[in-house]
Protein backbone atom coordinates (compact mmCIF):
# COMPACT_ATOMS: atom_id res chain seq x y z
CA MET A 1 86.48 12.85 -2.98
CA ARG A 2 85.80 13.80 -6.60
CA LYS A 3 82.63 15.30 -8.00
CA ILE A 4 81.76 14.92 -11.69
CA ILE A 5 80.21 17.87 -13.52
CA HIS A 6 78.74 17.31 -16.98
CA ILE A 7 78.18 20.21 -19.36
CA TYR A 8 76.30 19.61 -22.61
CA HIS A 9 76.38 22.41 -25.14
CA THR A 10 74.62 23.31 -28.38
CA ASN A 11 75.44 26.14 -30.75
CA ASP A 12 74.61 27.59 -34.15
CA LEU A 13 71.52 25.44 -34.67
CA HIS A 14 70.27 28.11 -37.10
CA SER A 15 66.76 26.66 -36.76
CA HIS A 16 67.76 23.35 -38.35
CA LEU A 17 64.88 21.84 -36.46
CA GLU A 18 65.16 18.58 -38.36
CA ASN A 19 67.89 17.70 -35.84
CA TRP A 20 66.13 19.00 -32.75
CA PRO A 21 63.91 16.03 -31.78
CA ARG A 22 66.96 13.78 -31.41
CA ILE A 23 68.82 16.43 -29.45
CA VAL A 24 65.90 16.87 -27.04
CA ARG A 25 65.59 13.14 -26.45
CA PHE A 26 69.33 12.77 -25.94
CA LEU A 27 69.73 15.66 -23.50
CA GLN A 28 66.69 14.75 -21.43
CA GLU A 29 67.85 11.15 -21.17
CA ARG A 30 71.40 12.18 -20.26
CA ARG A 31 70.18 14.52 -17.54
CA ARG A 32 68.09 11.72 -16.04
CA LEU A 33 71.02 9.27 -16.05
CA HIS A 34 73.54 11.72 -14.56
CA GLU A 35 71.17 12.86 -11.83
CA GLN A 36 70.41 9.25 -10.91
CA ALA A 37 74.17 8.75 -10.54
CA GLY A 38 74.42 11.78 -8.25
CA GLU A 39 76.36 13.79 -10.81
CA HIS A 40 75.78 17.42 -11.75
CA VAL A 41 74.60 18.17 -15.28
CA PHE A 42 74.05 21.41 -17.18
CA VAL A 43 72.86 22.29 -20.68
CA PHE A 44 74.07 25.54 -22.26
CA ASP A 45 73.29 27.10 -25.65
CA LEU A 46 75.82 29.41 -27.26
CA GLY A 47 73.61 31.41 -29.60
CA ASP A 48 72.30 31.41 -33.17
CA HIS A 49 69.68 28.86 -32.15
CA ALA A 50 67.13 31.05 -33.92
CA ASP A 51 67.36 31.67 -37.66
CA ARG A 52 64.53 33.45 -39.42
CA SER A 53 65.03 31.29 -42.51
CA HIS A 54 62.75 28.73 -40.80
CA PRO A 55 59.04 29.65 -40.99
CA MET A 56 58.42 28.85 -37.32
CA THR A 57 61.20 31.18 -36.24
CA GLU A 58 60.00 33.87 -38.63
CA GLY A 59 56.40 33.52 -37.55
CA SER A 60 57.26 33.87 -33.85
CA LEU A 61 60.28 36.20 -34.21
CA GLY A 62 62.34 33.58 -32.42
CA LYS A 63 60.14 33.09 -29.38
CA ARG A 64 59.33 29.51 -30.32
CA ASN A 65 63.07 28.78 -30.35
CA VAL A 66 63.16 29.94 -26.75
CA ASP A 67 60.29 27.54 -26.00
CA LEU A 68 62.36 24.72 -27.48
CA LEU A 69 65.31 25.61 -25.23
CA ASN A 70 62.93 25.62 -22.26
CA GLU A 71 61.74 22.17 -23.31
CA VAL A 72 65.25 20.74 -23.43
CA GLY A 73 66.03 22.08 -19.96
CA CYS A 74 68.55 24.71 -20.95
CA ASP A 75 70.34 26.06 -17.87
CA ALA A 76 71.88 29.18 -19.44
CA ALA A 77 72.55 30.70 -22.86
CA THR A 78 74.20 33.59 -24.61
CA ILE A 79 73.07 35.18 -27.86
CA GLY A 80 74.45 34.97 -31.37
CA ASN A 81 74.34 37.51 -34.13
CA ASN A 82 71.15 35.90 -35.50
CA GLU A 83 69.33 36.74 -32.28
CA GLY A 84 71.15 40.05 -32.00
CA ILE A 85 70.99 41.68 -35.42
CA THR A 86 68.32 39.88 -37.45
CA LEU A 87 65.59 40.94 -35.03
CA PRO A 88 64.38 44.50 -34.52
CA LYS A 89 65.41 45.94 -31.17
CA GLU A 90 61.99 45.39 -29.62
CA GLY A 91 62.05 41.81 -30.88
CA LEU A 92 65.33 41.05 -29.12
CA ASP A 93 64.28 42.99 -26.04
CA HIS A 94 61.28 40.67 -25.61
CA LEU A 95 62.71 37.48 -27.09
CA TYR A 96 63.43 35.96 -23.69
CA ASP A 97 60.31 37.14 -21.86
CA HIS A 98 59.31 33.54 -21.14
CA ALA A 99 62.74 31.93 -20.95
CA SER A 100 63.17 29.61 -17.96
CA PHE A 101 66.94 30.09 -18.09
CA PRO A 102 69.23 33.12 -17.70
CA ILE A 103 70.89 34.89 -20.64
CA VAL A 104 74.55 35.45 -19.83
CA LEU A 105 75.80 38.33 -21.95
CA ALA A 106 78.44 40.80 -20.84
CA ASN A 107 78.91 43.09 -23.84
CA LEU A 108 75.43 44.33 -24.84
CA PHE A 109 73.97 47.62 -23.57
CA HIS A 110 71.34 50.20 -24.33
CA PRO A 111 72.82 53.42 -25.79
CA ASN A 112 72.64 55.05 -22.34
CA GLY A 113 74.98 52.39 -20.96
CA GLU A 114 72.34 50.39 -19.08
CA ARG A 115 72.24 46.66 -19.53
CA PRO A 116 69.05 45.06 -20.86
CA LYS A 117 66.99 43.65 -18.01
CA TRP A 118 67.15 40.17 -19.54
CA ALA A 119 70.94 40.07 -19.94
CA LEU A 120 73.19 39.19 -17.00
CA PRO A 121 76.93 39.86 -17.31
CA SER A 122 77.69 36.82 -15.15
CA ILE A 123 76.07 34.32 -12.80
CA VAL A 124 77.28 31.88 -10.15
CA LEU A 125 75.84 28.38 -9.88
CA THR A 126 76.26 26.74 -6.47
CA LEU A 127 76.54 22.96 -6.36
CA ALA A 128 76.82 20.44 -3.53
CA HIS A 129 79.88 20.78 -1.25
CA ASP A 130 79.66 24.53 -1.93
CA VAL A 131 81.34 24.15 -5.31
CA LYS A 132 80.58 27.25 -7.37
CA ILE A 133 80.64 27.60 -11.16
CA GLY A 134 81.00 31.11 -12.51
CA LEU A 135 79.48 31.79 -15.94
CA THR A 136 80.03 34.76 -18.19
CA GLY A 137 79.42 35.16 -21.90
CA ALA A 138 79.72 37.48 -24.88
CA THR A 139 78.61 37.79 -28.48
CA ALA A 140 80.42 38.68 -31.70
CA PHE A 141 81.49 42.30 -32.09
CA PHE A 142 79.25 43.52 -34.94
CA SER A 143 79.18 46.92 -33.32
CA SER A 144 77.93 49.04 -36.24
CA ALA A 145 74.99 46.70 -36.93
CA TYR A 146 73.96 46.70 -33.27
CA GLU A 147 74.25 50.49 -33.11
CA GLN A 148 72.02 50.89 -36.16
CA LEU A 149 69.38 48.80 -34.39
CA GLY A 150 69.58 50.92 -31.24
CA TRP A 151 72.04 48.89 -29.15
CA LYS A 152 75.56 49.49 -27.90
CA LEU A 153 78.06 46.66 -28.16
CA THR A 154 81.42 46.70 -26.39
CA PRO A 155 84.58 44.70 -27.21
CA PRO A 156 83.83 41.16 -26.00
CA VAL A 157 87.19 39.91 -24.74
CA GLU A 158 87.68 43.04 -22.62
CA GLU A 159 84.24 42.57 -21.04
CA LEU A 160 85.00 38.91 -20.38
CA GLN A 161 88.23 39.91 -18.66
CA LYS A 162 86.31 42.25 -16.34
CA GLN A 163 83.70 39.63 -15.49
CA SER A 164 86.29 36.89 -15.04
CA ALA A 165 88.21 39.03 -12.56
CA LYS A 166 85.04 39.39 -10.48
CA LEU A 167 84.11 35.73 -10.77
CA LYS A 168 87.59 34.69 -9.63
CA GLU A 169 86.65 35.99 -6.19
CA GLN A 170 83.25 34.29 -6.16
CA ALA A 171 83.57 30.96 -7.97
CA ASP A 172 85.74 27.85 -8.05
CA ILE A 173 85.30 26.99 -11.73
CA LEU A 174 85.05 29.54 -14.55
CA VAL A 175 83.13 28.67 -17.75
CA ILE A 176 82.78 31.15 -20.61
CA LEU A 177 79.89 31.02 -23.10
CA SER A 178 81.41 32.43 -26.28
CA HIS A 179 79.71 33.39 -29.51
CA LEU A 180 82.94 34.93 -30.75
CA GLY A 181 84.62 32.34 -32.95
CA ILE A 182 87.68 30.13 -32.68
CA TYR A 183 90.29 32.89 -32.90
CA ASP A 184 88.81 34.91 -30.04
CA ASP A 185 88.36 31.70 -28.06
CA GLU A 186 92.08 31.03 -28.43
CA ARG A 187 92.75 34.61 -27.38
CA ILE A 188 90.63 34.05 -24.26
CA GLY A 189 92.78 31.04 -23.44
CA ARG A 190 95.90 33.18 -23.69
CA GLU A 191 94.61 36.30 -21.95
CA ILE A 192 92.18 34.96 -19.31
CA PRO A 193 94.20 32.26 -17.56
CA ASP A 194 91.51 31.77 -14.89
CA ALA A 195 89.07 30.40 -17.49
CA ASP A 196 88.71 26.65 -17.09
CA VAL A 197 86.46 26.04 -20.10
CA VAL A 198 85.44 28.10 -23.13
CA LEU A 199 82.38 26.79 -24.96
CA GLY A 200 82.65 28.17 -28.47
CA ALA A 201 80.41 29.07 -31.40
CA HIS A 202 79.95 31.53 -34.29
CA THR A 203 82.62 30.25 -36.70
CA HIS A 204 80.96 26.81 -36.80
CA HIS A 205 84.19 25.12 -35.80
CA LEU A 206 84.17 21.55 -34.57
CA LEU A 207 86.61 20.34 -31.91
CA HIS A 208 86.10 16.59 -31.58
CA GLU A 209 88.13 16.30 -28.37
CA GLY A 210 88.49 19.94 -27.48
CA LYS A 211 91.66 21.98 -27.64
CA GLU A 212 93.80 23.20 -24.79
CA VAL A 213 95.23 26.73 -24.85
CA ASN A 214 97.34 27.79 -21.88
CA GLY A 215 95.51 25.34 -19.62
CA THR A 216 92.04 26.42 -20.79
CA LEU A 217 89.89 23.78 -22.48
CA LEU A 218 88.16 24.99 -25.65
CA ALA A 219 85.10 23.02 -26.78
CA ALA A 220 82.91 23.47 -29.86
CA ALA A 221 80.21 21.44 -31.62
CA GLY A 222 80.10 22.69 -35.20
CA LYS A 223 76.80 23.89 -36.65
CA PHE A 224 73.16 23.13 -37.48
CA GLY A 225 72.75 20.55 -34.68
CA TYR A 226 74.93 18.05 -36.51
CA TYR A 227 76.73 17.51 -33.18
CA VAL A 228 76.13 17.97 -29.47
CA GLY A 229 79.10 18.86 -27.27
CA HIS A 230 79.91 17.32 -23.88
CA VAL A 231 82.49 18.60 -21.40
CA THR A 232 83.30 16.65 -18.24
CA ILE A 233 84.94 18.36 -15.27
CA GLU A 234 86.27 16.50 -12.24
CA TRP A 235 86.45 18.53 -9.03
CA ASP A 236 88.44 17.35 -6.02
CA THR A 237 86.52 18.44 -2.92
CA GLU A 238 89.55 18.07 -0.64
CA GLN A 239 92.10 19.83 -2.84
CA LYS A 240 89.36 22.25 -3.96
CA GLN A 241 90.52 22.31 -7.54
CA VAL A 242 89.80 20.93 -11.01
CA VAL A 243 91.83 17.75 -11.44
CA HIS A 244 90.62 16.70 -14.86
CA LYS A 245 88.57 18.02 -17.76
CA GLN A 246 87.83 16.68 -21.20
CA ALA A 247 85.65 17.39 -24.21
CA ARG A 248 83.94 15.27 -26.81
CA VAL A 249 81.08 15.53 -29.31
CA TYR A 250 78.22 13.22 -30.32
CA LYS A 251 77.17 13.05 -33.96
CA THR A 252 73.43 13.58 -34.08
CA SER A 253 72.76 11.37 -37.10
CA GLU A 254 74.74 8.41 -35.71
CA ASP A 255 75.03 8.67 -31.92
CA LEU A 256 71.60 10.04 -31.01
CA GLU A 257 68.52 7.85 -31.11
CA ALA A 258 65.50 9.19 -32.95
CA PRO A 259 62.22 9.52 -31.06
CA LEU A 260 59.36 7.49 -32.52
CA ASN A 261 57.55 10.60 -33.74
CA GLU A 262 60.62 12.39 -35.12
CA GLN A 263 59.24 13.14 -38.59
CA GLN A 264 55.92 14.24 -37.13
CA GLN A 265 57.67 16.75 -34.87
CA ILE A 266 59.72 18.13 -37.74
CA GLN A 267 56.61 18.54 -39.88
CA GLU A 268 54.74 20.18 -37.00
CA TYR A 269 57.47 22.82 -36.68
CA LEU A 270 57.07 23.61 -40.38
CA ASP A 271 53.27 23.56 -40.28
CA GLU A 272 53.24 25.90 -37.31
CA GLY A 273 55.39 28.37 -39.21
CA LYS A 274 53.20 28.12 -42.31
CA GLN A 275 50.12 28.81 -40.22
CA ALA A 276 51.70 31.82 -38.51
CA LEU A 277 52.70 33.30 -41.88
CA ASN A 278 49.44 32.49 -43.65
CA GLN A 279 48.63 36.18 -44.02
CA PRO A 280 47.53 37.46 -47.45
CA VAL A 281 49.73 40.17 -48.94
CA VAL A 282 48.57 40.64 -52.53
CA ARG A 283 46.71 38.87 -55.32
CA LEU A 284 48.60 38.29 -58.55
CA GLY A 285 46.79 38.14 -61.87
CA GLU A 286 49.61 36.08 -63.37
CA SER A 287 52.56 34.06 -62.11
CA LEU A 288 55.97 35.65 -61.63
CA THR A 289 58.65 33.11 -62.45
CA SER A 290 62.23 33.00 -61.26
CA GLU A 291 65.21 31.56 -63.15
CA TRP A 292 68.78 31.49 -61.89
CA PHE A 293 70.55 31.42 -65.25
CA ALA A 294 68.17 33.29 -67.54
CA PRO A 295 66.17 36.54 -67.39
CA SER A 296 62.93 36.19 -65.41
CA PRO A 297 60.35 38.59 -63.98
CA LEU A 298 60.56 38.05 -60.19
CA PRO A 299 64.28 38.81 -59.72
CA THR A 300 63.84 41.77 -62.08
CA LEU A 301 60.95 43.08 -59.98
CA LEU A 302 62.96 42.65 -56.77
CA CYS A 303 65.93 44.49 -58.26
CA GLU A 304 63.72 47.41 -59.24
CA GLY A 305 62.19 47.46 -55.78
CA LEU A 306 65.64 47.36 -54.21
CA ARG A 307 66.70 50.48 -56.10
CA GLU A 308 63.52 52.30 -55.15
CA TRP A 309 63.72 51.20 -51.50
CA CYS A 310 67.31 52.41 -51.15
CA GLY A 311 66.85 55.61 -53.19
CA ALA A 312 69.71 54.57 -55.46
CA ASP A 313 70.84 55.48 -58.96
CA CYS A 314 70.94 51.82 -59.97
CA ALA A 315 70.76 48.32 -58.51
CA MET A 316 72.12 44.84 -58.95
CA LEU A 317 71.50 41.46 -57.32
CA ASN A 318 72.13 37.82 -58.12
CA ALA A 319 69.18 35.81 -59.41
CA GLY A 320 70.08 32.86 -57.16
CA VAL A 321 68.85 34.84 -54.17
CA VAL A 322 65.25 34.33 -55.38
CA LEU A 323 64.70 30.64 -54.73
CA GLU A 324 61.36 30.17 -56.51
CA GLY A 325 58.67 32.03 -58.38
CA LEU A 326 55.26 33.20 -57.15
CA GLN A 327 52.12 31.59 -58.52
CA ALA A 328 49.09 33.54 -59.71
CA GLY A 329 46.47 34.09 -57.04
CA THR A 330 46.80 35.07 -53.41
CA VAL A 331 50.37 35.57 -52.22
CA THR A 332 50.93 35.21 -48.47
CA LYS A 333 53.77 36.15 -46.16
CA TYR A 334 54.70 32.47 -46.17
CA ASP A 335 55.01 32.50 -49.96
CA ILE A 336 57.35 35.49 -49.84
CA HIS A 337 59.34 33.90 -47.04
CA ARG A 338 59.64 30.67 -49.05
CA VAL A 339 60.98 32.63 -52.01
CA LEU A 340 63.33 34.82 -49.95
CA PRO A 341 64.22 33.06 -46.67
CA HIS A 342 67.56 34.83 -46.29
CA PRO A 343 68.44 37.17 -43.40
CA ILE A 344 69.96 39.52 -45.98
CA ASN A 345 69.52 43.28 -45.69
CA PRO A 346 69.42 45.87 -48.48
CA CYS A 347 72.64 47.86 -48.79
CA LEU A 348 73.45 51.16 -50.48
CA VAL A 349 77.04 51.54 -51.67
CA GLU A 350 78.64 54.68 -53.06
CA LEU A 351 81.17 54.01 -55.82
CA GLN A 352 83.00 56.10 -58.36
CA GLY A 353 82.08 55.35 -61.96
CA ASP A 354 85.33 53.53 -62.72
CA GLU A 355 84.86 51.35 -59.60
CA LEU A 356 81.24 50.59 -60.47
CA LYS A 357 82.26 49.66 -64.01
CA GLU A 358 84.82 47.20 -62.68
CA VAL A 359 82.22 45.62 -60.37
CA LEU A 360 79.77 45.21 -63.24
CA LYS A 361 82.47 43.66 -65.40
CA GLN A 362 83.08 41.04 -62.69
CA THR A 363 79.38 40.12 -62.56
CA LEU A 364 79.63 38.73 -66.10
CA ASP A 365 82.15 36.06 -65.10
CA ASP A 366 80.55 32.61 -65.61
CA ARG A 367 82.59 31.22 -62.72
CA LEU A 368 80.85 33.64 -60.38
CA THR A 369 77.43 32.86 -61.87
CA HIS A 370 77.79 29.15 -61.08
CA LEU A 371 79.50 29.63 -57.72
CA ALA A 372 77.97 27.69 -54.81
CA ILE A 373 77.68 30.02 -51.81
CA LYS A 374 77.66 29.27 -48.10
CA GLY A 375 77.39 31.79 -45.29
CA LEU A 376 76.94 35.58 -45.37
CA GLY A 377 73.23 35.09 -44.75
CA PHE A 378 72.69 33.34 -48.10
CA ARG A 379 70.19 30.48 -47.85
CA GLY A 380 70.18 29.43 -51.50
CA LYS A 381 72.42 27.18 -53.60
CA VAL A 382 74.25 29.15 -56.30
CA MET A 383 74.93 32.76 -57.15
CA GLY A 384 73.04 32.76 -60.44
CA GLN A 385 73.32 35.36 -63.14
CA PHE A 386 73.19 39.02 -62.16
CA VAL A 387 70.12 41.16 -62.58
CA TYR A 388 70.32 44.93 -63.01
CA ASP A 389 68.05 47.95 -62.77
CA ARG A 390 68.92 51.16 -64.64
CA ILE A 391 72.16 49.54 -65.75
CA ASP A 392 72.89 48.70 -69.40
CA LEU A 393 75.95 46.58 -70.13
CA ASP A 394 77.69 45.99 -73.43
CA MET A 395 81.06 44.61 -72.46
CA GLU A 396 82.01 43.80 -76.05
CA SER A 397 82.30 47.51 -76.64
CA TYR A 398 83.06 47.99 -72.93
CA SER A 399 80.10 50.34 -72.66
CA VAL A 400 78.20 50.85 -69.41
CA LYS A 401 75.20 53.15 -69.11
CA ILE A 402 73.50 54.21 -65.90
CA ASP A 403 69.91 55.33 -66.41
CA GLY A 404 70.60 55.72 -70.12
CA GLN A 405 73.74 57.84 -69.73
CA GLU A 406 77.29 56.67 -70.38
CA ILE A 407 78.97 56.06 -67.06
CA ASP A 408 81.21 58.90 -65.83
CA PRO A 409 84.41 57.42 -64.34
CA ASP A 410 84.75 60.29 -61.84
CA LYS A 411 81.13 60.59 -60.78
CA VAL A 412 79.94 58.95 -57.54
CA TYR A 413 77.00 56.60 -58.04
CA LYS A 414 74.67 55.10 -55.47
CA LEU A 415 74.34 51.34 -56.03
CA ALA A 416 71.61 49.35 -54.27
CA THR A 417 72.63 45.75 -53.66
CA LEU A 418 72.77 43.00 -51.02
CA ASP A 419 74.66 43.35 -47.76
CA MET A 420 76.43 40.02 -48.38
CA PHE A 421 78.47 41.80 -51.05
CA ALA A 422 79.48 44.41 -48.50
CA TYR A 423 80.67 41.76 -46.02
CA GLY A 424 82.14 39.23 -48.43
CA GLN A 425 85.00 39.81 -50.81
CA PHE A 426 83.22 38.89 -54.03
CA PHE A 427 83.74 42.47 -55.22
CA PRO A 428 86.77 44.20 -53.67
CA GLU A 429 85.48 47.61 -54.74
CA ILE A 430 82.27 47.14 -52.74
CA TYR A 431 84.05 45.52 -49.80
CA ARG A 432 86.47 48.46 -49.56
CA ALA A 433 83.93 51.20 -50.27
CA PRO A 434 84.17 53.81 -47.48
CA LYS A 435 80.48 54.70 -47.59
CA LYS A 436 77.94 51.89 -47.20
CA THR A 437 74.46 52.15 -45.72
CA HIS A 438 72.79 49.01 -44.39
CA PHE A 439 69.01 49.05 -44.12
CA MET A 440 68.10 47.23 -40.90
CA PRO A 441 66.20 45.31 -39.69
CA GLU A 442 64.46 44.96 -43.08
CA PHE A 443 65.24 41.90 -45.20
CA LEU A 444 64.91 41.36 -48.95
CA ARG A 445 61.49 39.82 -48.37
CA ASP A 446 60.33 43.09 -46.81
CA VAL A 447 61.42 44.87 -50.00
CA MET A 448 59.59 42.29 -52.10
CA GLU A 449 56.39 42.65 -50.07
CA TRP A 450 56.61 46.43 -50.30
CA LYS A 451 57.19 46.26 -54.06
CA LEU A 452 54.28 43.88 -54.64
CA LEU A 453 51.95 46.12 -52.65
CA HIS A 454 53.24 49.19 -54.47
CA LEU A 455 52.74 47.42 -57.80
CA ARG A 456 49.14 46.56 -56.89
CA SER A 457 48.32 50.12 -55.89
CA HIS A 458 49.95 51.42 -59.07
CA LEU A 459 47.95 49.04 -61.28
CA SER A 460 44.71 49.90 -59.50
């Protein structure tokens, strides 16, 4: 006799809630149909469901995303780096207070080595005929960021190996919830032969029909809710083994039917976030405009605030990071979030004068100015021209001054900038810099709010 087990999986939604109503309808309907047929069905989320670029996520610090997973009938989840390192420690520690599903996470600890109460290294799900599914999971190894927030992160594949060895003695089928990326998923297939299925995330890879590595089925459903993944496992109750497994994906825009009130739901998510963030911050006597390809006051103000926040000698940022201007009148937290929705942290980089000069020279390249950016926390469209504070450039004469003084090639300068330049390879000198300080969990919008409040107090 064969038993059919259905696993539906979502990952890297990043609060693209415009796709969520269809996903909810689809998963609830599929669960009903499978259960009517006497088949087992599970729904797992693989992390980065929450992204603070959406006002509802920002306004609830991700807790409303957990409500949405409750609504869809999620059976288990692991966390992504958006849950892990864009929330303050207390925020993550209470994110799942009202979750109706377990969080399976093997590689996160408090500094004293204790696991968070809400994180289970593994679980075992018992089905009919005493078939047992073992689940373990892990998140991407951004160890320094987690440590700065007050967590301890351990190497994920090694933790999964430990948990898999235990589950081998307890379960018939081993499924791994991975927010590690395709390359680590392939490594799991090579190094954890007992794993039957790896459900993948983090690198936003899409495997239309899965991929087999050393007998392990890898499955992944892309990003932003554009797809929903579906793995089918056939278990032979007499042979007591998996006899077949396959993976596929459903395209949300084509394969999933929209509920009648889809647009209303999407708008309600946005309105809820606006209401939560409708908190006055400051009153502006005049508008502060923002231009991506010309000098404008709001990016200039943010750049000045960035230098002051970081205690730096100078600062630079790209104007494209400021999506819009601020109108005269009352400015709310929602307004600042709308202007700066990115989960980008301030970063202080120490560079020698000759290195800093080379970086600044690169910022004048028109190709960089018009570059469309994806990833690295950036939620805008293009880089935009660069904005500077206490930096004077005259590249015709190849002159660079820092705070009015000609740059000293041997002196070490403290440059305040965006952490995406520390992670990405836009500027090799910054990427390779041995000394970088990331300010966490504050985002650019926290700097902007601080600067606006400081400006008000200064004017008064």
